[in-house]
Coordinates of C-alpha atoms and ligand atoms in Angstrom, one line a residue:
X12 CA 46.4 9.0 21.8
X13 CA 45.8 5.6 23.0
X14 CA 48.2 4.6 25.9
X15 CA 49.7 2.0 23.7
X16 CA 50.3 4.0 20.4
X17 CA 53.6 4.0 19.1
X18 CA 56.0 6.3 18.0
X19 CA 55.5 6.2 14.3
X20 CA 51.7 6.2 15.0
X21 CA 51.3 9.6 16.8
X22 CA 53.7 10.9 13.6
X23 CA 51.3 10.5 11.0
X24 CA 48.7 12.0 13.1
X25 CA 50.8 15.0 13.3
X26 CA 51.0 14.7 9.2
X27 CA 47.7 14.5 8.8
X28 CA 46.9 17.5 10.7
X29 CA 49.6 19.9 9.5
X30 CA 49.0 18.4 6.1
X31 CA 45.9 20.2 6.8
X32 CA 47.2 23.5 7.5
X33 CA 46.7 23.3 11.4
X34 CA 49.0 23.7 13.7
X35 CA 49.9 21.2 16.3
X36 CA 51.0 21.5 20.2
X37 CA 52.2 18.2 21.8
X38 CA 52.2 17.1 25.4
X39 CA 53.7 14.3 25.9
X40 CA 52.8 12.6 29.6
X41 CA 54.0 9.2 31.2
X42 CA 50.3 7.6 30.4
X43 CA 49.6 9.4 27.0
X44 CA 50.6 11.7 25.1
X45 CA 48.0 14.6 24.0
X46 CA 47.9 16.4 20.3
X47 CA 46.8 20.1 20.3
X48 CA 45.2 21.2 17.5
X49 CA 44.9 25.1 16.7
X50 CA 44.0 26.5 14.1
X51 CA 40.5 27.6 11.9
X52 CA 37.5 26.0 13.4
X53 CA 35.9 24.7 10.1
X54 CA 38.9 22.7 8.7
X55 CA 39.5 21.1 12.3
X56 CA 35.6 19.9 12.0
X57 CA 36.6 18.8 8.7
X58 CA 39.5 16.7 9.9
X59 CA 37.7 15.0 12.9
X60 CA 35.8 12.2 11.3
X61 CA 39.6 11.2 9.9
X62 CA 41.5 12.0 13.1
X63 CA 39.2 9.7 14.8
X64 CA 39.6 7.1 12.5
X65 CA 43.4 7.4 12.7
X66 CA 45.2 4.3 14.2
X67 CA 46.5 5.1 17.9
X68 CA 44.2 7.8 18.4
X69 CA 41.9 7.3 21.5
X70 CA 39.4 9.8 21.2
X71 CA 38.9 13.4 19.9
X72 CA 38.3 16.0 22.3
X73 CA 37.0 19.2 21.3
X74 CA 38.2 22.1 24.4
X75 CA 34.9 24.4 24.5
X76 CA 36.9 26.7 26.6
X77 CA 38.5 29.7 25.4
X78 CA 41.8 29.0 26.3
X79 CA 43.1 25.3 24.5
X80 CA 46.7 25.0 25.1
X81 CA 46.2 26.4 29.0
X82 CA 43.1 24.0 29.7
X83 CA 43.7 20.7 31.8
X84 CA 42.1 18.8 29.3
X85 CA 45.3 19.5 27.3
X86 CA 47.1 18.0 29.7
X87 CA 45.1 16.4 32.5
X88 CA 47.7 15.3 34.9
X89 CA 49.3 18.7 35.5
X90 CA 52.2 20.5 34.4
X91 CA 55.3 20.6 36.4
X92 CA 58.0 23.7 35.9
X93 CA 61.4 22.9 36.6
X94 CA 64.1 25.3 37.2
X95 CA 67.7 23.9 37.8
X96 CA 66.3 21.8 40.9
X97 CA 63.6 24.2 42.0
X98 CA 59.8 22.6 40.6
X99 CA 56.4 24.3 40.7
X100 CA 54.1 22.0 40.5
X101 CA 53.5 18.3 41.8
X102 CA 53.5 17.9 45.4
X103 CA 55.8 20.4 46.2
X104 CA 55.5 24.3 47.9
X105 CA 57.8 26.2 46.3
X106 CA 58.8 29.7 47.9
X107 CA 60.4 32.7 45.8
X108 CA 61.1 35.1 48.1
X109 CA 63.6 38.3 47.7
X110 CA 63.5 42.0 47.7
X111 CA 60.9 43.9 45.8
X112 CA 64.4 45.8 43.9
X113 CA 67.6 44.8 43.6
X114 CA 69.2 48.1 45.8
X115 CA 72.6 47.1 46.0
X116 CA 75.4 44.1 46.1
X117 CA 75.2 44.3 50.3
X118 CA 71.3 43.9 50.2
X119 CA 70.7 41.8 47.3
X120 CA 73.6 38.9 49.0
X121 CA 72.2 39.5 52.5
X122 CA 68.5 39.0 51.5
X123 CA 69.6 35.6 49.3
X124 CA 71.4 34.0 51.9
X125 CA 68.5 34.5 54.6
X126 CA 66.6 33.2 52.3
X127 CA 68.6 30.4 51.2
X128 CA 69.4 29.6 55.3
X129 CA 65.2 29.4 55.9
X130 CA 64.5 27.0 53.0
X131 CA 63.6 29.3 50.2
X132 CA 63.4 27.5 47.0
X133 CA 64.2 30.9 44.6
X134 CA 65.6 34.0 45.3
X135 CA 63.3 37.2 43.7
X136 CA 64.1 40.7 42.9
X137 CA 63.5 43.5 40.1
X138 CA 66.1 44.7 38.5
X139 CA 63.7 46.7 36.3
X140 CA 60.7 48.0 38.1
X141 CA 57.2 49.2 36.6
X142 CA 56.6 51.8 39.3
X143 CA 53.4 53.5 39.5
X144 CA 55.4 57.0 39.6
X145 CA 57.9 58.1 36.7
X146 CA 59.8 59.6 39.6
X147 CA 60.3 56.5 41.7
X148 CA 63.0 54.1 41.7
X149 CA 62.7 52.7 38.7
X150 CA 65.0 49.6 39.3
X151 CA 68.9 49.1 38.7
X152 CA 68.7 47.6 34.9
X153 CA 71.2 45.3 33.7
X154 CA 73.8 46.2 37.1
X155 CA 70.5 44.8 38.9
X156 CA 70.6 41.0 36.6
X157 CA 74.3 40.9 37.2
X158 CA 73.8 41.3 40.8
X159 CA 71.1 38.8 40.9
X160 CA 73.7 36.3 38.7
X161 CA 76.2 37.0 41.3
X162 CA 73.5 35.8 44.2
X163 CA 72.9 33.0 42.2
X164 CA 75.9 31.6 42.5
X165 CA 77.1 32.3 46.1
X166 CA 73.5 30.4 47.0
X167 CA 72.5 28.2 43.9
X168 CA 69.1 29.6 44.4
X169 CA 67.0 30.3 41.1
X170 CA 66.4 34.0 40.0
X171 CA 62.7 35.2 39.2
X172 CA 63.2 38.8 37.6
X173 CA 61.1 41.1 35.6
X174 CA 61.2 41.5 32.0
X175 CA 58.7 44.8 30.9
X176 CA 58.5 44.9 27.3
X177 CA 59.4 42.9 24.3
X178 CA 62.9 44.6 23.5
X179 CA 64.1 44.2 27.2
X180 CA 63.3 40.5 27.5
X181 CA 66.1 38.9 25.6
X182 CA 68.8 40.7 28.2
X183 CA 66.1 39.8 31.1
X184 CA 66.1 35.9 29.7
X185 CA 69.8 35.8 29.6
X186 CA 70.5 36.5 33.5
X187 CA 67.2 35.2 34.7
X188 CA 66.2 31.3 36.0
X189 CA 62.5 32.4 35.0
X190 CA 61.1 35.6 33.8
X191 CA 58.3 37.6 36.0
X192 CA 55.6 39.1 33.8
X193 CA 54.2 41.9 36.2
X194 CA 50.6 42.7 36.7
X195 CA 50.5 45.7 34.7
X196 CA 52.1 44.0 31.4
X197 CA 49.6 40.8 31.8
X198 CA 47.7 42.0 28.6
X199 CA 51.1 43.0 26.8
X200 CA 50.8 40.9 23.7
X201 CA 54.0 41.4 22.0
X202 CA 55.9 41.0 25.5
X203 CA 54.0 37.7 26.0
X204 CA 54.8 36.9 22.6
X205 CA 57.9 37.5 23.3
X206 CA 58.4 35.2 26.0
X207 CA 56.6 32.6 24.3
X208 CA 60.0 32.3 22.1
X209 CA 62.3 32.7 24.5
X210 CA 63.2 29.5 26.1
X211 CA 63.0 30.5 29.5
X212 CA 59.8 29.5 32.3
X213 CA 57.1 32.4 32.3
X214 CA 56.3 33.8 35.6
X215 CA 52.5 35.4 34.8
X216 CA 51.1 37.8 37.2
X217 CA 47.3 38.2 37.5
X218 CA 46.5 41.9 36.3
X219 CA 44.6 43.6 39.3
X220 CA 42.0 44.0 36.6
X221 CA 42.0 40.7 34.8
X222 CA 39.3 38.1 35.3
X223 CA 40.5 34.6 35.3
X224 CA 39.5 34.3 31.7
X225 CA 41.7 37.0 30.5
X226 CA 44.5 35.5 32.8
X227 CA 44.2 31.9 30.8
X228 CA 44.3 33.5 28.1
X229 CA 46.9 35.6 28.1
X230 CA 48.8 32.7 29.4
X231 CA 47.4 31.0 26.1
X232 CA 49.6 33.5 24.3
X233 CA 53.1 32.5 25.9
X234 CA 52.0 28.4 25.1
X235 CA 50.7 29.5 21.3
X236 CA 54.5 30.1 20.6
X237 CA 56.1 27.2 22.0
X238 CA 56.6 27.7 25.5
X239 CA 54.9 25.5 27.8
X240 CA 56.5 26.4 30.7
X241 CA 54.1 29.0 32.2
X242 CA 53.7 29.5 35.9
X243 CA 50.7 31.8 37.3
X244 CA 50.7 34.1 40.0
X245 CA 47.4 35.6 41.8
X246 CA 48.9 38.9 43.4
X247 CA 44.9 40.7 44.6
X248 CA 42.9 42.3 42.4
X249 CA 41.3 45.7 43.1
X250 CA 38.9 45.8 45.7
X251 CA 37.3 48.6 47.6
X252 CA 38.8 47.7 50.5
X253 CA 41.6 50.5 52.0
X254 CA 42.8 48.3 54.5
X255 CA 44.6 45.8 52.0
X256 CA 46.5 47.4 48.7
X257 CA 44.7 44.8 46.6
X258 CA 42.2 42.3 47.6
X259 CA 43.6 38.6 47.9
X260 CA 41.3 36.2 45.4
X261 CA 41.9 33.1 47.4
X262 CA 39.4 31.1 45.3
X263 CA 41.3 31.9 42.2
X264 CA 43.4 29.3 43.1
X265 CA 41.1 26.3 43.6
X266 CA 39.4 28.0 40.6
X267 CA 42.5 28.1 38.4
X268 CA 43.2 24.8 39.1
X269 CA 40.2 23.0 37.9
X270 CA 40.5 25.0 34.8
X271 CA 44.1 24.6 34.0
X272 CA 47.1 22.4 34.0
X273 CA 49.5 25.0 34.6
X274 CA 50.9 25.4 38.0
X275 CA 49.2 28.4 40.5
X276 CA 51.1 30.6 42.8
X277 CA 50.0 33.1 45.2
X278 CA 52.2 36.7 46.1
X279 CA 50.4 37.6 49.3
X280 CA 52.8 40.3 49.8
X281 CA 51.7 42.6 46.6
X282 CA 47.9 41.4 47.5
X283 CA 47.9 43.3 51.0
X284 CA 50.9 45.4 50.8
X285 CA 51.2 45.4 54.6
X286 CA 54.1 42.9 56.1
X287 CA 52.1 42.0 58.9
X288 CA 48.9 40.1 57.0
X289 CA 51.5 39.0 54.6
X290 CA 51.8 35.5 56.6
X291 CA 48.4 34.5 57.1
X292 CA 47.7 34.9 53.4
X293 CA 50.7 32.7 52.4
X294 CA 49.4 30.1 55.3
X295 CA 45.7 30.5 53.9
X296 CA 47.2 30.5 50.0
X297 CA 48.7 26.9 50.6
X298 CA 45.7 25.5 52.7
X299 CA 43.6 26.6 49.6
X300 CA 46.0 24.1 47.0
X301 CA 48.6 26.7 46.2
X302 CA 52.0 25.4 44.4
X303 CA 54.2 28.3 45.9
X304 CA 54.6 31.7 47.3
X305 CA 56.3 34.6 45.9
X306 CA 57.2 36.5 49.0
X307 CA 59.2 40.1 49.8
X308 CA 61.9 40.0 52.1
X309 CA 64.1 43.0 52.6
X310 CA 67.0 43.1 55.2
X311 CA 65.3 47.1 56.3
X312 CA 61.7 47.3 55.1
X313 CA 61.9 51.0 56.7
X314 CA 64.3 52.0 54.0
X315 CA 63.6 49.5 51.0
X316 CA 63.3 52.0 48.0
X317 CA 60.5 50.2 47.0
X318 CA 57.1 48.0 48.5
X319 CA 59.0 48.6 51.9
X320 CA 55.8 48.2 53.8
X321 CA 54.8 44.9 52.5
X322 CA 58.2 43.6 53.3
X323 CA 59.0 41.0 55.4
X324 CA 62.2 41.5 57.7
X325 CA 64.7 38.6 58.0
X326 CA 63.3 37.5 61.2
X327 CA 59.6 37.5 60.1
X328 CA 60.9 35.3 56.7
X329 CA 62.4 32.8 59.0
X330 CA 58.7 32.9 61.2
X331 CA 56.6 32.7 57.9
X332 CA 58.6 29.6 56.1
X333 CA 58.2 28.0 59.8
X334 CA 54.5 28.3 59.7
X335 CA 54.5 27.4 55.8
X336 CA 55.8 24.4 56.7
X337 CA 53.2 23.2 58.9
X338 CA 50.9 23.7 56.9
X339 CA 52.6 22.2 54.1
X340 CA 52.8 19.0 55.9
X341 CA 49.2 19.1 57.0
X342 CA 48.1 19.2 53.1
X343 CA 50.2 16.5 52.4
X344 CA 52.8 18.6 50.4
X345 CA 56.2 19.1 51.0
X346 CA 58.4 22.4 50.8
Ligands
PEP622 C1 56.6 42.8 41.9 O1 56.6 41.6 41.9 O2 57.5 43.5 42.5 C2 55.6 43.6 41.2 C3 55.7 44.8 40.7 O3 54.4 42.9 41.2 P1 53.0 43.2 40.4 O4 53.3 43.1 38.9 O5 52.1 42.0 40.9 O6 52.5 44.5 40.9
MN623 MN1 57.0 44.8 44.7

């Protein structure tokens, strides 16, 4: 729409095309607003002569890409995701940072306020865990989200928390600030689906086998229902490495950004799945134009009963968020 069209004028462009059986998607920014259209190709190419004509309307853009709700055309100045006071997205770093599992009351309140204490933004940690054994730990369920509601408010720090199929993401959505989609579940249509209703911010984790492509779209899914508030997260993708438990796909980031409005993250910690490169990922993650870290912290990596080895101790959180910060400042961003 044009930057002066009024109220009443972007209405009857929103008749016009759900007179026409499409659906629209509206994003609504402080210069212009934008009008998705989705639906059948042929009627939109019908409609476009008469949308163009309409009064208000600017232009008519038609998104080539794949992905239309995702692209930055759809909303070109970026989207910003905000979470009682925490924002991904903007100028801002954001860090999520917590235990791969919620073990225990002790651990779960130890880890938050360390976290909290060396300017952690949100507090992370699975309550129900998609572990690559059946006879790992497979997470503390619902106990775990009341935990992490209990950390919430001794700290006022956001929880991030993992929701693994459609039925369980209602109880997930309830507890949690914004709900992690894990790797393995990035191509889970119903659960994406399913988050697309829930009112809640998506956390969307890069499957280790995804391209970008599939990632935008499957992020498309979650926006097709409703839910703009999608944040995505590169976590590695598999490499033939064996030094690293993934490999790190640092250009995904500049990559992702170009492509989409939606805000990027990187999880360094999942991406090498050894604490001690876990820093100069996150340090090289920001440099590259990253909007946040999610990071794993654990009060005893040595006995964290799960992704202890890529788990940062208290000390080495405080020494990361230090560096962060440096580096923050030096691209003109602030934590
Ligand atoms: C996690 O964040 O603990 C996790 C399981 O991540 P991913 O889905 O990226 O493997
Ligand atoms: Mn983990």
């Amino acid at each position: 729409m044009e930057a002066s069209a009024s109220d009443a004028q972007l209405e009857a462009v929103v008749q016009k095309i759900k007179e026409a059986g499409l659906a629209t998607h509206l994003s609504v920014g402080t210069e212009r607003s934008v009008i998705g259209v989705v639906g059948d190709s042929h009627t939109k190419e019908l409609l476009r002569d008469a949308l163009e004509a309409s009064p208000g309307v600017e232009k008519v853009v038609r998104i080539l890409q794949p992905f239309k709700l995702v692209s930055r055309e759809f909303r070109p100045g970026g989207t910003v995701v905000s979470v009682r006071g925490a924002q991904f997205g903007g100028v801002t770093v954001t860090v999520a940072a917590g235990p791969c599992s919620v073990e225990d009351r002790e651990q779960i309140l130890t880890t938050a306020d360390a976290v909290k204490a060396a300017g952690g933004t949100l507090l992370r940690g699975g309550a129900f865990k998609p572990r690559t054994s059946p006879y790992s730990f497979q997470g503390l369920e619902e106990e775990g989200l009341k935990l992490l509601a209990e950390a919430r408010s001794r700290t006022g720090l956001p929880i991030v928390t993992e929701a693994m199929d459609a039925a369980q993401l209602d109880l997930v959505a309830e507890y949690a600030d914004i709900v992690q989609i894990g790797a393995r579940n990035m191509q889970n249509y119903p659960l994406l689906r399913q988050a697309g209703r829930a009112r809640k911010p998506v956390m969307l984790k890069r499957g280790a086998g995804a391209t970008l492509e599939e990632l935008l779209l499957a992020a498309e899914y979650v926006m097709a229902e409703g839910n703009y508030d999608v944040v995505l997260c590169e976590r590695g993708i598999r490499g033939f490495g064996n030094y690293t438990r993934y490999t790190l796909d640092l250009a995904a980031v500049p990559v992702l950004k170009h492509l989409t409005h939606l805000p990027v993250i990187v999880d360094p910690s999942h991406a090498t799945g050894k604490w001690r490169y876990v820093q100069a990922m996150a340090l090289a993650a920001v440099a590259a134009g990253a909007d946040g870290l999610l990071i794993e912290v654990h009060p005893d990596p040595e006995h964290a009963l799960s992704d202890g080895p890529q788990s940062l101790n208290l000390e080495n959180f405080q020494r990361l968020m230090t560096a962060v910060g440096a580096v923050v400042g030096a691209v003109g961003r602030t934590l």
